[in-house]
Amino acid sequence: MSVEQIKIPDIGDFDSVDVIEVLVSEGDVVAVDDSLLTLESDKATMEIPSPFSGKVTKVSVSVGDKVSEGTYVLDIEVSGEAAASAPVAESKPAPADKTSEKAPEKAAEPTPAPAPKAEPAPAQPSPVAIANAKPVNTQEMGAAYHASPSVRAFARKLGAELSQVSGSGPKGRIMQTDVEAFIKSVMQGSAPASAGATGGAGIPPVSFIDFSQFGETETEELGRIKKISGKFLHTSWLNVPHVTQFDECDITEMDQFRKDMKATAEKQGVKLTPLVFVMKAVVKALQDYPSFNASLSPDGQSIIKKKYYNIGIAVDTPNGLVVPVVKDVDKKGIYDLSRDLMALSAKARDGKLSPADMSGGCFTISSLGGIGGTQFTPIVNAPEVAIMGLSKAKMQPVWNGKEFEPRLMMPFSVSYDHRAVDGAEGVRFTTTVSQYLSDLRQLIM
Ligand code: CAO
């Protein structure tokens, strides 16, 4: 048994951040990664996860306090065995499976406890950015919900999906009484029993099978990033009526230009890939079609058009998928964009992205072009309304009216929220992006 002092981990560039929720009280039992506090800066809201499992014996912060990296916040009494094994020294990154879009991730492996008294190394779990840009009501945006570990445990026990429960506590926090009321309404038939159902029979659960009856199996817990991104992807998949428009563009000239500029770019310390040109073409098309650079209001009755152009880039890391945001793409040249992209993807792979690096996106690009594939259907990064998926360019015979010519064709897709964008606008957007990429001169017009 040992008492661990919990301090605020690295929260990026933020200093003196408000505590807006204290999610645990003395006596609460918490598991690793259970949320302890919610912090809110002017840019992001983030939850501080527990590095240990054990009992909270002292809470030294209150709502309204300001904290920074290293501020002591509470004590957790960790049992001998848990103390030795709980600190989740960062998961050992497994080599990413480059052939798969959803590369399997190695889950955090607790070090087995050699002796009950082993001193736990101070774990440094990263804060979890739960909302972007200005403080938002994360419940309204469908992005996250707040509940104490005991309420989460209570909901789990009863099989209640917390994303379905409206919170009546401060800042929409879900209380035990809310879960009870939800269960009551399900029993009375006035609320759907499973996530995302808005009528009809709801979503029947996938039945679980004991796979070991067919052969050997091994169960690995999903890593923290995968658990978080999974929740966001599921929320978007269930809430956003997706349409995916497929298209292709002729990047023969663009790629020749990229190769011609390779040596000059290297002197500038950057590596040019097709992605930066695509970012520029996308931003010009977003300026032509502002409904794609937008979000819907929480009640779905208005569209909020953004006058800034920040592009999220999906980055594949050993720990899972993350989406850092390249800011002000409209104002930057190709070299600056390449520099930003290289810096952000390196930070992403080192697990060093701050909440600010991941906030403020308007539109996302997921590029699998360096890996392969012909087309795929990306999931909209809600509350954005559209996302582009890039696949691998290939030389193909293209009919020019007289003969077949070898042209470098890049397939791509755009998934969009059909509430914000109509089908005709969807295909106009992809056609426009394609035209810009086929003739980069149009980007300066
Ligand atoms: N067609 C053909 N070749 C392409 C290409 C395309 N569409 N896109 C990139 N390439 C080439 C690049 O030019 C580079 O080759 P050279 O070294 O010969 O120039 C090579 O593929 C590797 O590029 P890259 O992937 O390192 O760089 P990038 O700028 O294209 O992408 C990044 C950067 C961070 C987006 C990428 O590394 C990555 O993580 N991609 C995966 C994103 C992902 O997982 N998405 C799925 C999300 S949904 O689960």
Short mmCIF file of C-alpha atoms and ligand atoms in Angstrom, two decimals, residues 98 100-102 233 251 255 258-259 262 271-276 278 313-317 321 341 345 349 365-371 376 378-379 387 390-394 408-411, ligand 1:
data_model
loop_
_atom_site.label_atom_id
_atom_site.label_comp_id
_atom_site.label_asym_id
_atom_site.label_seq_id
_atom_site.Cartn_x
_atom_site.Cartn_y
_atom_site.Cartn_z
CA LYS A 98 1.51 -0.08 -42.81
CA SER A 100 -3.81 -1.58 -42.93
CA GLU A 101 -5.73 1.64 -42.49
CA LYS A 102 -6.52 0.65 -38.94
CA LEU A 233 -15.63 7.97 -34.65
CA ILE A 251 -1.65 15.16 -61.03
CA ASP A 255 3.97 15.71 -59.59
CA ARG A 258 7.08 18.57 -57.17
CA LYS A 259 10.00 16.48 -58.48
CA LYS A 262 12.78 18.50 -54.87
CA LYS A 271 10.41 17.18 -48.22
CA LEU A 272 7.62 17.90 -50.68
CA THR A 273 4.83 15.34 -50.90
CA PRO A 274 1.56 15.64 -52.87
CA LEU A 275 -0.29 16.32 -49.61
CA VAL A 276 0.79 19.96 -49.25
CA VAL A 278 -3.72 19.04 -51.97
CA ILE A 313 -4.31 15.95 -41.03
CA ALA A 314 -4.92 12.38 -39.88
CA VAL A 315 -1.59 10.97 -38.73
CA ASP A 316 -0.93 7.31 -38.20
CA THR A 317 1.15 6.79 -35.03
CA LEU A 321 -4.77 7.82 -35.00
CA LEU A 341 3.29 19.16 -41.59
CA SER A 345 3.57 14.64 -37.71
CA ARG A 349 4.53 10.19 -33.58
CA ILE A 365 -7.57 15.24 -44.86
CA SER A 366 -6.76 11.59 -44.35
CA SER A 367 -3.97 10.57 -46.69
CA LEU A 368 -3.31 6.90 -47.29
CA GLY A 369 -1.61 7.75 -50.58
CA GLY A 370 1.85 6.88 -49.28
CA ILE A 371 0.61 3.38 -48.45
CA PHE A 376 -11.93 4.53 -49.08
CA PRO A 378 -13.36 8.39 -44.40
CA ILE A 379 -15.58 9.24 -41.43
CA ILE A 387 -13.30 15.06 -44.81
CA LEU A 390 -6.47 10.50 -50.53
CA SER A 391 -5.40 7.24 -52.14
CA LYS A 392 -2.32 6.27 -54.11
CA ALA A 393 -1.72 7.92 -57.48
CA LYS A 394 -1.06 5.55 -60.40
CA LEU A 408 -0.67 10.11 -63.20
CA MET A 409 -4.15 9.81 -61.70
CA MET A 410 -4.82 10.21 -57.98
CA PRO A 411 -8.08 8.77 -56.62
N1 CAO B 1 0.02 8.98 -54.27
C1 CAO B 1 1.26 8.50 -54.52
N2 CAO B 1 2.30 8.69 -53.68
C2 CAO B 1 2.07 9.40 -52.57
C3 CAO B 1 0.80 9.92 -52.24
C4 CAO B 1 -0.25 9.68 -53.16
N3 CAO B 1 -1.48 10.15 -52.94
N4 CAO B 1 0.88 10.56 -51.06
C5 CAO B 1 2.14 10.43 -50.62
N5 CAO B 1 2.86 9.74 -51.54
C6 CAO B 1 4.27 9.39 -51.47
C7 CAO B 1 5.11 10.56 -51.02
O1 CAO B 1 5.45 11.42 -52.08
C8 CAO B 1 6.30 9.84 -50.43
O2 CAO B 1 7.10 9.33 -51.47
P1 CAO B 1 8.54 9.98 -51.87
O3 CAO B 1 9.35 9.83 -50.62
O4 CAO B 1 8.99 9.15 -53.00
O5 CAO B 1 8.26 11.40 -52.24
C9 CAO B 1 5.67 8.61 -49.78
O6 CAO B 1 4.42 8.42 -50.45
C10 CAO B 1 5.44 8.71 -48.29
O7 CAO B 1 4.72 9.88 -47.99
P2 CAO B 1 4.30 10.16 -46.45
O8 CAO B 1 3.14 9.35 -46.10
O9 CAO B 1 5.51 10.01 -45.61
O10 CAO B 1 3.99 11.73 -46.45
P3 CAO B 1 2.62 12.47 -46.69
O11 CAO B 1 2.97 13.92 -46.65
O12 CAO B 1 1.92 11.98 -47.88
O13 CAO B 1 1.73 12.10 -45.41
C11 CAO B 1 1.11 11.82 -43.14
C12 CAO B 1 2.05 12.52 -44.13
C13 CAO B 1 1.48 12.28 -41.75
C14 CAO B 1 -0.32 12.17 -43.43
C15 CAO B 1 1.27 10.28 -43.30
O14 CAO B 1 2.59 9.91 -42.97
C16 CAO B 1 0.28 9.45 -42.50
O15 CAO B 1 0.38 9.29 -41.28
N6 CAO B 1 -0.69 8.83 -43.21
C17 CAO B 1 -1.68 7.94 -42.62
C18 CAO B 1 -2.93 8.69 -42.23
C19 CAO B 1 -4.00 7.73 -41.73
O16 CAO B 1 -3.74 6.79 -40.99
N7 CAO B 1 -5.22 7.94 -42.16
C20 CAO B 1 -6.29 7.06 -41.86
C21 CAO B 1 -7.24 7.75 -40.96
S1 CAO B 1 -8.72 6.86 -40.79
O17 CAO B 1 -8.32 5.59 -39.90
#
